[in-house]
CSV table of C-alpha atoms in Angstrom, one decimal:
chain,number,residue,atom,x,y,z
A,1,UNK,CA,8.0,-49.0,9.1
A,2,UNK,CA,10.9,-47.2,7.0
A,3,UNK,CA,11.2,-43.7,7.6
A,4,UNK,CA,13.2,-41.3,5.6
A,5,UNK,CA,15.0,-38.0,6.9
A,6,UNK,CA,14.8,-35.1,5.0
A,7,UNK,CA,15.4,-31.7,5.2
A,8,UNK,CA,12.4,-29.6,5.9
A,9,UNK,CA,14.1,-26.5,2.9
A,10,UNK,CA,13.3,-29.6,0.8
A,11,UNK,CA,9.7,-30.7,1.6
A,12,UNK,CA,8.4,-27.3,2.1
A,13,UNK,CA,8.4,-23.5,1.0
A,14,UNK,CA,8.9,-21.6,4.3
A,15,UNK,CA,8.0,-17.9,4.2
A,16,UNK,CA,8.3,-15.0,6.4
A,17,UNK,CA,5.4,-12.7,6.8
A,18,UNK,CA,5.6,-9.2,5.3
A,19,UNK,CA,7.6,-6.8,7.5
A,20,UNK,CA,6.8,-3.8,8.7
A,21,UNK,CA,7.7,-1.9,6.0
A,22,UNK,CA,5.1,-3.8,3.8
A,23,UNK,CA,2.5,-3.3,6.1
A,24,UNK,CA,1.9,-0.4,8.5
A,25,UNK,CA,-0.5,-0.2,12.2
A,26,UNK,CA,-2.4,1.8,9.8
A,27,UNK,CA,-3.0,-0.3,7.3
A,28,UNK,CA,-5.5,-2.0,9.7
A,29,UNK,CA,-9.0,-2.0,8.9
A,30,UNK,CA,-12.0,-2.6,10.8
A,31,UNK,CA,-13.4,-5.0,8.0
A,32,UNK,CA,-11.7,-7.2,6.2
A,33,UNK,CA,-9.1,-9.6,5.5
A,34,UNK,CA,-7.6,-11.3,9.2
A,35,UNK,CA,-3.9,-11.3,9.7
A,36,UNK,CA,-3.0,-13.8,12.2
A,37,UNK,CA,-0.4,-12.6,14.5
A,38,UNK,CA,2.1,-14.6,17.5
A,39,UNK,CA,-0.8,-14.1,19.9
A,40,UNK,CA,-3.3,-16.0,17.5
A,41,UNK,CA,-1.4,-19.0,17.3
A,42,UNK,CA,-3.3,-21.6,20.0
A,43,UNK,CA,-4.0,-25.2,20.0
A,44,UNK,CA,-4.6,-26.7,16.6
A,45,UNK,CA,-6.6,-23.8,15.7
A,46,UNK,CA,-6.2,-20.1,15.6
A,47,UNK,CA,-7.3,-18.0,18.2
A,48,UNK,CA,-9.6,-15.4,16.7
A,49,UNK,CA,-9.2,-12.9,19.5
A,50,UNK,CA,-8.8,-9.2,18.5
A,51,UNK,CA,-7.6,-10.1,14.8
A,52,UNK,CA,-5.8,-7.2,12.8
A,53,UNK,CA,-7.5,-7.0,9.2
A,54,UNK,CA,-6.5,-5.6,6.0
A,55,UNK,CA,-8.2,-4.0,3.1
A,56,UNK,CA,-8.1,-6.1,-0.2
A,57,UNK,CA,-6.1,-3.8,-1.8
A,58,UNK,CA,-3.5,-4.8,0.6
A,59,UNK,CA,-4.2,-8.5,0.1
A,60,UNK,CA,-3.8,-8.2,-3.1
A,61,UNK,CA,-0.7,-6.4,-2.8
A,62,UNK,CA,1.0,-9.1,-0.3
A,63,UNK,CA,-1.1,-12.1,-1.8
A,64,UNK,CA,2.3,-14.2,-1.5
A,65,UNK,CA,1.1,-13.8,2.3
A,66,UNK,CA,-2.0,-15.3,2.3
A,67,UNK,CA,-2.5,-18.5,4.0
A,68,UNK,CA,-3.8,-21.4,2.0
A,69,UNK,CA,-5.5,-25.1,3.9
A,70,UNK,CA,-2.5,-27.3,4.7
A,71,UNK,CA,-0.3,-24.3,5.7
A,72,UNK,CA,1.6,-24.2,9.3
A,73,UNK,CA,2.0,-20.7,11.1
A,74,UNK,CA,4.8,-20.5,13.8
A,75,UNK,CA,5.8,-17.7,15.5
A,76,UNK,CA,9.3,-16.4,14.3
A,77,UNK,CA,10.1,-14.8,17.8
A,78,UNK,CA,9.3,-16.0,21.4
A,79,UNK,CA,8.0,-19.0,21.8
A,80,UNK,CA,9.2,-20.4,18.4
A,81,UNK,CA,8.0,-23.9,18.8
A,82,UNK,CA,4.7,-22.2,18.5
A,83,UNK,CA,2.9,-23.3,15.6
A,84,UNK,CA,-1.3,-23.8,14.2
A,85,UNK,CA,-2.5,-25.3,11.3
A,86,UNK,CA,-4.2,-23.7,8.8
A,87,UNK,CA,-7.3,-25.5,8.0
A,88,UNK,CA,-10.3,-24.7,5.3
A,89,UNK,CA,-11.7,-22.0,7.6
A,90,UNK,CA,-8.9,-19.9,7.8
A,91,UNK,CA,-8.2,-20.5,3.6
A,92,UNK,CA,-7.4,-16.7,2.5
A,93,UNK,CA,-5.7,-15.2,6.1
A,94,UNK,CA,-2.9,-13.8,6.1
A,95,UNK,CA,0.0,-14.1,8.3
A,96,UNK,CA,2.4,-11.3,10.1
A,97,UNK,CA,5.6,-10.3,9.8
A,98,UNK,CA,6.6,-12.2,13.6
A,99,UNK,CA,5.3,-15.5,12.2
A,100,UNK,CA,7.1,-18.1,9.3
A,101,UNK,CA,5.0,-20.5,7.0
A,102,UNK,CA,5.2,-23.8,6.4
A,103,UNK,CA,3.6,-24.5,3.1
A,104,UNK,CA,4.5,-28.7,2.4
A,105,UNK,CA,5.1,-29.9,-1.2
A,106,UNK,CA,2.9,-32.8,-2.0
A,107,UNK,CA,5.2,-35.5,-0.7
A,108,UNK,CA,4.1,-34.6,2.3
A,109,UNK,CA,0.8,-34.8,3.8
A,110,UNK,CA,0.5,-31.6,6.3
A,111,UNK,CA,-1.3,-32.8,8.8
A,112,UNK,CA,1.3,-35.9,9.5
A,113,UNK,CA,3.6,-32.2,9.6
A,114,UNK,CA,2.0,-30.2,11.7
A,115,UNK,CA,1.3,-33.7,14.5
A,116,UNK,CA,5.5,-34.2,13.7
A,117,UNK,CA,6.1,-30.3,14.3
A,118,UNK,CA,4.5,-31.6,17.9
A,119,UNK,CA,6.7,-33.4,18.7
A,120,UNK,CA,8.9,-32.5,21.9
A,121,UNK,CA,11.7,-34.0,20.0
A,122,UNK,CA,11.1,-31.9,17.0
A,123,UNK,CA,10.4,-28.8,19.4
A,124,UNK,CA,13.6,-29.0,21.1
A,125,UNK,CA,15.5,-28.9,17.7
A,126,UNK,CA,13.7,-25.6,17.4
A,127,UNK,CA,14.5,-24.1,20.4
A,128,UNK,CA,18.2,-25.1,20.0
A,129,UNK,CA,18.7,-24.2,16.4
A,130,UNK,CA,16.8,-20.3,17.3
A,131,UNK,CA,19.4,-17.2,17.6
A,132,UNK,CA,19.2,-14.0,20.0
A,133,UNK,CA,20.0,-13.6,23.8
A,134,UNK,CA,17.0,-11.7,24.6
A,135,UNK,CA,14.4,-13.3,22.8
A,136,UNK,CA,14.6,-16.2,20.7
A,137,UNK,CA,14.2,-15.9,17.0
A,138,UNK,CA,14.0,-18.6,13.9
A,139,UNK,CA,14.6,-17.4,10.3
A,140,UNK,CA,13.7,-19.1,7.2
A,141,UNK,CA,17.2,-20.6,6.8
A,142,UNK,CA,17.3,-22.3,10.4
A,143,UNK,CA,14.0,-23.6,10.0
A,144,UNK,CA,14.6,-25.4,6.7
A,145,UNK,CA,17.3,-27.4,8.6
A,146,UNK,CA,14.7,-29.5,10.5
A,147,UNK,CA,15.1,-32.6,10.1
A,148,UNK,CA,11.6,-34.6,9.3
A,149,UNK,CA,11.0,-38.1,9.6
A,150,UNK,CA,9.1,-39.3,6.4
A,151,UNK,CA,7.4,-42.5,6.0
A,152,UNK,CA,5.4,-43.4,3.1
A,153,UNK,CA,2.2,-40.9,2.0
A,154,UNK,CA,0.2,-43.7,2.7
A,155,UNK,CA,1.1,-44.0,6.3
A,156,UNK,CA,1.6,-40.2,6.8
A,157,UNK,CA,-2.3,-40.4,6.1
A,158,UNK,CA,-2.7,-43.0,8.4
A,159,UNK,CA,-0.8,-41.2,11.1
A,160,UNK,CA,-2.6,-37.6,10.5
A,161,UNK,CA,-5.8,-39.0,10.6
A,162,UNK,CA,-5.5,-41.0,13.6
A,163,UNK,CA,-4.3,-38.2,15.2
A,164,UNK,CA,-6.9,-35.5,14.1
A,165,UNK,CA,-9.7,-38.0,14.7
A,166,UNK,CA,-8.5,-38.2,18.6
A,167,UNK,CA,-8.0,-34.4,18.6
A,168,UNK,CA,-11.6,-34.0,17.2
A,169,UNK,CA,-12.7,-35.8,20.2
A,170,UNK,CA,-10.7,-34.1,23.0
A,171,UNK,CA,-12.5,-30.6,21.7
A,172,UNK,CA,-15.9,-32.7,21.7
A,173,UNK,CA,-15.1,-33.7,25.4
A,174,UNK,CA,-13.7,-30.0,26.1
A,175,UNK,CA,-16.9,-28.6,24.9
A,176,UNK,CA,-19.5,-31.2,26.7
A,177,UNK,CA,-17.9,-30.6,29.9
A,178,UNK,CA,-18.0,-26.6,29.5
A,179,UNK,CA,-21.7,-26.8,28.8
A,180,UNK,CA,-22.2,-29.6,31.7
A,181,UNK,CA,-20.1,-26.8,34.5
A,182,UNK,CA,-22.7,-24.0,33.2
């Protein structure tokens, strides 16, 4: 299979989240729009754990914020290999200022992305290419210097579904044996 390489600044828009003076503590709402934060970003999937919303007055203020299906969150500080995929159910989130977007151009299918973003080859790159002493930090700059291994769409869409499909069933199995220990 022939793979290209390609610069991530050119297969994706990457965006910071707003920062704090774009969006204030209390700005926070008890109803409506979620903003997903570091501590949301789990497995797959967002964690939907004590989730910060905003009104839609605010959405619509930062609507170049708002999370659309195929996106990937990461967290900008930390644990910047950190990252969740934004599937149909989160369509219309927002994301924090302490977390980066991945938004893939159409080349590039984004769940082959996200499964390469996996990768401990690919999260090692991370790690190294982050900045700060005290706690690591990625910018939009660094993180357009990833280097992504592209086949062709039609095996990116191979790969991602192969992938998801065996993800689907390790949640199936994860839930099964919860309910079998209760």
């Amino acid at each position: 299979m022939k793979f290209d390489t390609i610069k991530l600044s050119e297969l994706a828009a990457i965006q910071t989240g707003p920062f704090g003076s774009q969006l204030h503590k209390e700005d926070y709402v008890v109803h409506g729009t979620p903003i997903v934060t570091v501590e949301h970003l789990g497995s797959r999937k967002f964690t939907e754990q004590n989730l910060p919303c905003v009104s839609d007055k605010d959405k619509e203020r930062l609507e170049k914020y708002v999370l659309k299906t195929g996106d990937i969150v990461f967290s900008r500080v930390g644990s910047v290999d950190r990252c969740s995929y934004v599937s149909a159910e989160y369509e219309g989130w927002m994301f924090s200022g302490r977390c980066l977007r991945v938004r893939p151009c159409e080349k590039l299918n984004p769940e082959y992305l996200y499964y390469f973003f996996l990768l401990e080859k690919t999260k090692q790159f991370v790690r190294n290419i982050a900045t700060g002493a005290t706690m690591p930090s990625i910018n939009t700059k660094f993180m357009g210097e990833i280097p992504i291994r592209v086949p062709s769409l039609d095996a990116q869409n191979k790969i991602a579904s192969i992938l998801w499909m065996i993800d689907d069933k390790i949640e199936l199995n994860k839930k099964i044996n919860k309910n079998l220990a209760t």
